[in-house]
């Protein structure tokens, strides 16, 4: 199957706060690219559902910053040891947020 991603995914195993359907929960980010991410979660989300991710990242000066990323669920995927997860596609957002995420995964 040909690769459909425009930017490569990189391992990025950090906690992330996911807000969807009026609920906030801590999940685990498994990998990310400048355009999307894969999360380990048992959340009951459907393809197309809007979500917000709060991710702590380091800026170019090494300072911790919390990036708010708006995304859409792109697909449900099986995770390790029977856990579930999903892939999200980041929505176009503020330049500083995209720059922070891009710096983390490049």
mmCIF file with all atom_site columns, C-alpha atoms in Angstrom:
data_model
loop_
_atom_site.group_PDB
_atom_site.id
_atom_site.type_symbol
_atom_site.label_atom_id
_atom_site.label_alt_id
_atom_site.label_comp_id
_atom_site.label_asym_id
_atom_site.label_entity_id
_atom_site.label_seq_id
_atom_site.pdbx_PDB_ins_code
_atom_site.Cartn_x
_atom_site.Cartn_y
_atom_site.Cartn_z
_atom_site.occupancy
_atom_site.B_iso_or_equiv
_atom_site.pdbx_formal_charge
_atom_site.auth_seq_id
_atom_site.auth_comp_id
_atom_site.auth_asym_id
_atom_site.auth_atom_id
_atom_site.pdbx_PDB_model_num
ATOM 1   C CA . UNK A 1 1   ? 0.000   0.000  0.000  1.00 0.00 ? 1   UNK A CA 1
ATOM 2   C CA . UNK A 1 2   ? 1.530   3.358  -0.946 1.00 0.00 ? 2   UNK A CA 1
ATOM 3   C CA . UNK A 1 3   ? 2.266   5.892  1.772  1.00 0.00 ? 3   UNK A CA 1
ATOM 4   C CA . UNK A 1 4   ? -0.419  8.599  1.875  1.00 0.00 ? 4   UNK A CA 1
ATOM 5   C CA . UNK A 1 5   ? 1.194   10.920 4.400  1.00 0.00 ? 5   UNK A CA 1
ATOM 6   C CA . UNK A 1 6   ? 2.805   14.113 3.166  1.00 0.00 ? 6   UNK A CA 1
ATOM 7   C CA . UNK A 1 7   ? 5.094   14.330 6.204  1.00 0.00 ? 7   UNK A CA 1
ATOM 8   C CA . UNK A 1 8   ? 6.745   11.409 8.053  1.00 0.00 ? 8   UNK A CA 1
ATOM 9   C CA . UNK A 1 9   ? 5.539   10.293 11.468 1.00 0.00 ? 9   UNK A CA 1
ATOM 10  C CA . UNK A 1 10  ? 8.000   10.239 14.356 1.00 0.00 ? 10  UNK A CA 1
ATOM 11  C CA . UNK A 1 11  ? 7.680   8.409  17.691 1.00 0.00 ? 11  UNK A CA 1
ATOM 12  C CA . UNK A 1 12  ? 6.492   10.869 20.324 1.00 0.00 ? 12  UNK A CA 1
ATOM 13  C CA . UNK A 1 13  ? 5.255   9.020  23.400 1.00 0.00 ? 13  UNK A CA 1
ATOM 14  C CA . UNK A 1 14  ? 3.976   11.742 25.666 1.00 0.00 ? 14  UNK A CA 1
ATOM 15  C CA . UNK A 1 15  ? 0.769   12.286 27.603 1.00 0.00 ? 15  UNK A CA 1
ATOM 16  C CA . UNK A 1 16  ? -1.830  14.377 25.858 1.00 0.00 ? 16  UNK A CA 1
ATOM 17  C CA . UNK A 1 17  ? -5.113  15.789 27.079 1.00 0.00 ? 17  UNK A CA 1
ATOM 18  C CA . UNK A 1 18  ? -7.936  15.068 24.674 1.00 0.00 ? 18  UNK A CA 1
ATOM 19  C CA . UNK A 1 19  ? -11.174 17.043 24.701 1.00 0.00 ? 19  UNK A CA 1
ATOM 20  C CA . UNK A 1 20  ? -14.094 15.625 22.740 1.00 0.00 ? 20  UNK A CA 1
ATOM 21  C CA . UNK A 1 21  ? -17.832 15.735 23.229 1.00 0.00 ? 21  UNK A CA 1
ATOM 22  C CA . UNK A 1 22  ? -17.494 18.030 26.237 1.00 0.00 ? 22  UNK A CA 1
ATOM 23  C CA . UNK A 1 23  ? -15.198 15.626 28.124 1.00 0.00 ? 23  UNK A CA 1
ATOM 24  C CA . UNK A 1 24  ? -11.484 15.921 28.845 1.00 0.00 ? 24  UNK A CA 1
ATOM 25  C CA . UNK A 1 25  ? -9.301  12.862 29.389 1.00 0.00 ? 25  UNK A CA 1
ATOM 26  C CA . UNK A 1 26  ? -5.611  12.046 29.552 1.00 0.00 ? 26  UNK A CA 1
ATOM 27  C CA . UNK A 1 27  ? -4.438  9.798  26.734 1.00 0.00 ? 27  UNK A CA 1
ATOM 28  C CA . UNK A 1 28  ? -1.100  8.688  25.288 1.00 0.00 ? 28  UNK A CA 1
ATOM 29  C CA . UNK A 1 29  ? 0.337   10.135 22.088 1.00 0.00 ? 29  UNK A CA 1
ATOM 30  C CA . UNK A 1 30  ? 2.232   7.411  20.196 1.00 0.00 ? 30  UNK A CA 1
ATOM 31  C CA . UNK A 1 31  ? 3.564   9.273  17.184 1.00 0.00 ? 31  UNK A CA 1
ATOM 32  C CA . UNK A 1 32  ? 3.038   12.503 15.327 1.00 0.00 ? 32  UNK A CA 1
ATOM 33  C CA . UNK A 1 33  ? 3.853   14.404 12.182 1.00 0.00 ? 33  UNK A CA 1
ATOM 34  C CA . UNK A 1 34  ? 3.258   17.995 11.186 1.00 0.00 ? 34  UNK A CA 1
ATOM 35  C CA . UNK A 1 35  ? -0.134  16.892 9.786  1.00 0.00 ? 35  UNK A CA 1
ATOM 36  C CA . UNK A 1 36  ? -1.517  14.378 12.283 1.00 0.00 ? 36  UNK A CA 1
ATOM 37  C CA . UNK A 1 37  ? -0.975  11.962 15.143 1.00 0.00 ? 37  UNK A CA 1
ATOM 38  C CA . UNK A 1 38  ? -1.803  8.522  16.488 1.00 0.00 ? 38  UNK A CA 1
ATOM 39  C CA . UNK A 1 39  ? -3.148  8.131  20.016 1.00 0.00 ? 39  UNK A CA 1
ATOM 40  C CA . UNK A 1 40  ? -3.678  5.151  22.289 1.00 0.00 ? 40  UNK A CA 1
ATOM 41  C CA . UNK A 1 41  ? -7.152  5.531  23.738 1.00 0.00 ? 41  UNK A CA 1
ATOM 42  C CA . UNK A 1 42  ? -10.334 3.711  24.573 1.00 0.00 ? 42  UNK A CA 1
ATOM 43  C CA . UNK A 1 43  ? -12.421 6.810  23.825 1.00 0.00 ? 43  UNK A CA 1
ATOM 44  C CA . UNK A 1 44  ? -15.552 6.105  21.800 1.00 0.00 ? 44  UNK A CA 1
ATOM 45  C CA . UNK A 1 45  ? -14.957 8.429  18.876 1.00 0.00 ? 45  UNK A CA 1
ATOM 46  C CA . UNK A 1 46  ? -16.053 8.205  15.264 1.00 0.00 ? 46  UNK A CA 1
ATOM 47  C CA . UNK A 1 47  ? -14.316 9.191  12.067 1.00 0.00 ? 47  UNK A CA 1
ATOM 48  C CA . UNK A 1 48  ? -15.049 12.870 11.494 1.00 0.00 ? 48  UNK A CA 1
ATOM 49  C CA . UNK A 1 49  ? -15.469 13.763 15.186 1.00 0.00 ? 49  UNK A CA 1
ATOM 50  C CA . UNK A 1 50  ? -13.731 17.037 16.116 1.00 0.00 ? 50  UNK A CA 1
ATOM 51  C CA . UNK A 1 51  ? -11.228 16.879 18.985 1.00 0.00 ? 51  UNK A CA 1
ATOM 52  C CA . UNK A 1 52  ? -8.821  19.207 20.765 1.00 0.00 ? 52  UNK A CA 1
ATOM 53  C CA . UNK A 1 53  ? -5.420  18.029 21.940 1.00 0.00 ? 53  UNK A CA 1
ATOM 54  C CA . UNK A 1 54  ? -3.346  19.751 24.606 1.00 0.00 ? 54  UNK A CA 1
ATOM 55  C CA . UNK A 1 55  ? 0.286   18.668 24.242 1.00 0.00 ? 55  UNK A CA 1
ATOM 56  C CA . UNK A 1 56  ? 3.290   19.891 26.228 1.00 0.00 ? 56  UNK A CA 1
ATOM 57  C CA . UNK A 1 57  ? 6.198   20.552 23.885 1.00 0.00 ? 57  UNK A CA 1
ATOM 58  C CA . UNK A 1 58  ? 9.506   22.410 24.026 1.00 0.00 ? 58  UNK A CA 1
ATOM 59  C CA . UNK A 1 59  ? 9.862   25.607 22.027 1.00 0.00 ? 59  UNK A CA 1
ATOM 60  C CA . UNK A 1 60  ? 13.035  26.590 20.163 1.00 0.00 ? 60  UNK A CA 1
ATOM 61  C CA . UNK A 1 61  ? 14.524  27.937 23.415 1.00 0.00 ? 61  UNK A CA 1
ATOM 62  C CA . UNK A 1 62  ? 13.883  24.705 25.313 1.00 0.00 ? 62  UNK A CA 1
ATOM 63  C CA . UNK A 1 63  ? 10.987  26.107 27.329 1.00 0.00 ? 63  UNK A CA 1
ATOM 64  C CA . UNK A 1 64  ? 7.940   23.918 27.983 1.00 0.00 ? 64  UNK A CA 1
ATOM 65  C CA . UNK A 1 65  ? 4.799   25.193 26.257 1.00 0.00 ? 65  UNK A CA 1
ATOM 66  C CA . UNK A 1 66  ? 1.336   23.726 25.978 1.00 0.00 ? 66  UNK A CA 1
ATOM 67  C CA . UNK A 1 67  ? 0.145   23.541 22.405 1.00 0.00 ? 67  UNK A CA 1
ATOM 68  C CA . UNK A 1 68  ? -3.585  23.437 21.686 1.00 0.00 ? 68  UNK A CA 1
ATOM 69  C CA . UNK A 1 69  ? -4.216  21.535 18.482 1.00 0.00 ? 69  UNK A CA 1
ATOM 70  C CA . UNK A 1 70  ? -7.609  21.200 16.848 1.00 0.00 ? 70  UNK A CA 1
ATOM 71  C CA . UNK A 1 71  ? -7.986  17.958 14.922 1.00 0.00 ? 71  UNK A CA 1
ATOM 72  C CA . UNK A 1 72  ? -10.467 15.601 13.331 1.00 0.00 ? 72  UNK A CA 1
ATOM 73  C CA . UNK A 1 73  ? -10.595 11.841 13.863 1.00 0.00 ? 73  UNK A CA 1
ATOM 74  C CA . UNK A 1 74  ? -9.333  10.328 10.611 1.00 0.00 ? 74  UNK A CA 1
ATOM 75  C CA . UNK A 1 75  ? -9.505  6.607  11.452 1.00 0.00 ? 75  UNK A CA 1
ATOM 76  C CA . UNK A 1 76  ? -9.927  4.068  14.252 1.00 0.00 ? 76  UNK A CA 1
ATOM 77  C CA . UNK A 1 77  ? -6.958  1.710  14.601 1.00 0.00 ? 77  UNK A CA 1
ATOM 78  C CA . UNK A 1 78  ? -6.088  -1.333 16.718 1.00 0.00 ? 78  UNK A CA 1
ATOM 79  C CA . UNK A 1 79  ? -3.432  -0.685 19.329 1.00 0.00 ? 79  UNK A CA 1
ATOM 80  C CA . UNK A 1 80  ? -0.910  -2.846 21.212 1.00 0.00 ? 80  UNK A CA 1
ATOM 81  C CA . UNK A 1 81  ? -2.187  -5.736 23.360 1.00 0.00 ? 81  UNK A CA 1
ATOM 82  C CA . UNK A 1 82  ? -5.801  -5.305 22.283 1.00 0.00 ? 82  UNK A CA 1
ATOM 83  C CA . UNK A 1 83  ? -6.000  -1.617 23.179 1.00 0.00 ? 83  UNK A CA 1
ATOM 84  C CA . UNK A 1 84  ? -7.591  0.745  20.709 1.00 0.00 ? 84  UNK A CA 1
ATOM 85  C CA . UNK A 1 85  ? -6.535  4.026  19.324 1.00 0.00 ? 85  UNK A CA 1
ATOM 86  C CA . UNK A 1 86  ? -7.208  6.450  16.569 1.00 0.00 ? 86  UNK A CA 1
ATOM 87  C CA . UNK A 1 87  ? -5.469  8.663  14.087 1.00 0.00 ? 87  UNK A CA 1
ATOM 88  C CA . UNK A 1 88  ? -6.229  12.362 13.901 1.00 0.00 ? 88  UNK A CA 1
ATOM 89  C CA . UNK A 1 89  ? -5.630  14.931 11.190 1.00 0.00 ? 89  UNK A CA 1
ATOM 90  C CA . UNK A 1 90  ? -4.636  18.362 12.460 1.00 0.00 ? 90  UNK A CA 1
ATOM 91  C CA . UNK A 1 91  ? -6.758  21.248 11.295 1.00 0.00 ? 91  UNK A CA 1
ATOM 92  C CA . UNK A 1 92  ? -4.979  24.304 9.943  1.00 0.00 ? 92  UNK A CA 1
ATOM 93  C CA . UNK A 1 93  ? -4.222  26.469 12.947 1.00 0.00 ? 93  UNK A CA 1
ATOM 94  C CA . UNK A 1 94  ? -2.161  29.249 14.335 1.00 0.00 ? 94  UNK A CA 1
ATOM 95  C CA . UNK A 1 95  ? 1.369   29.370 12.990 1.00 0.00 ? 95  UNK A CA 1
ATOM 96  C CA . UNK A 1 96  ? 3.005   29.183 16.408 1.00 0.00 ? 96  UNK A CA 1
ATOM 97  C CA . UNK A 1 97  ? 1.181   25.971 17.337 1.00 0.00 ? 97  UNK A CA 1
ATOM 98  C CA . UNK A 1 98  ? 2.049   24.290 14.039 1.00 0.00 ? 98  UNK A CA 1
ATOM 99  C CA . UNK A 1 99  ? 5.656   25.456 14.399 1.00 0.00 ? 99  UNK A CA 1
ATOM 100 C CA . UNK A 1 100 ? 5.923   23.964 17.909 1.00 0.00 ? 100 UNK A CA 1
ATOM 101 C CA . UNK A 1 101 ? 4.604   20.604 16.743 1.00 0.00 ? 101 UNK A CA 1
ATOM 102 C CA . UNK A 1 102 ? 6.732   20.568 13.625 1.00 0.00 ? 102 UNK A CA 1
ATOM 103 C CA . UNK A 1 103 ? 9.840   21.260 15.711 1.00 0.00 ? 103 UNK A CA 1
ATOM 104 C CA . UNK A 1 104 ? 9.024   18.257 17.938 1.00 0.00 ? 104 UNK A CA 1
ATOM 105 C CA . UNK A 1 105 ? 8.683   15.776 15.115 1.00 0.00 ? 105 UNK A CA 1
ATOM 106 C CA . UNK A 1 106 ? 11.451  16.880 12.744 1.00 0.00 ? 106 UNK A CA 1
#
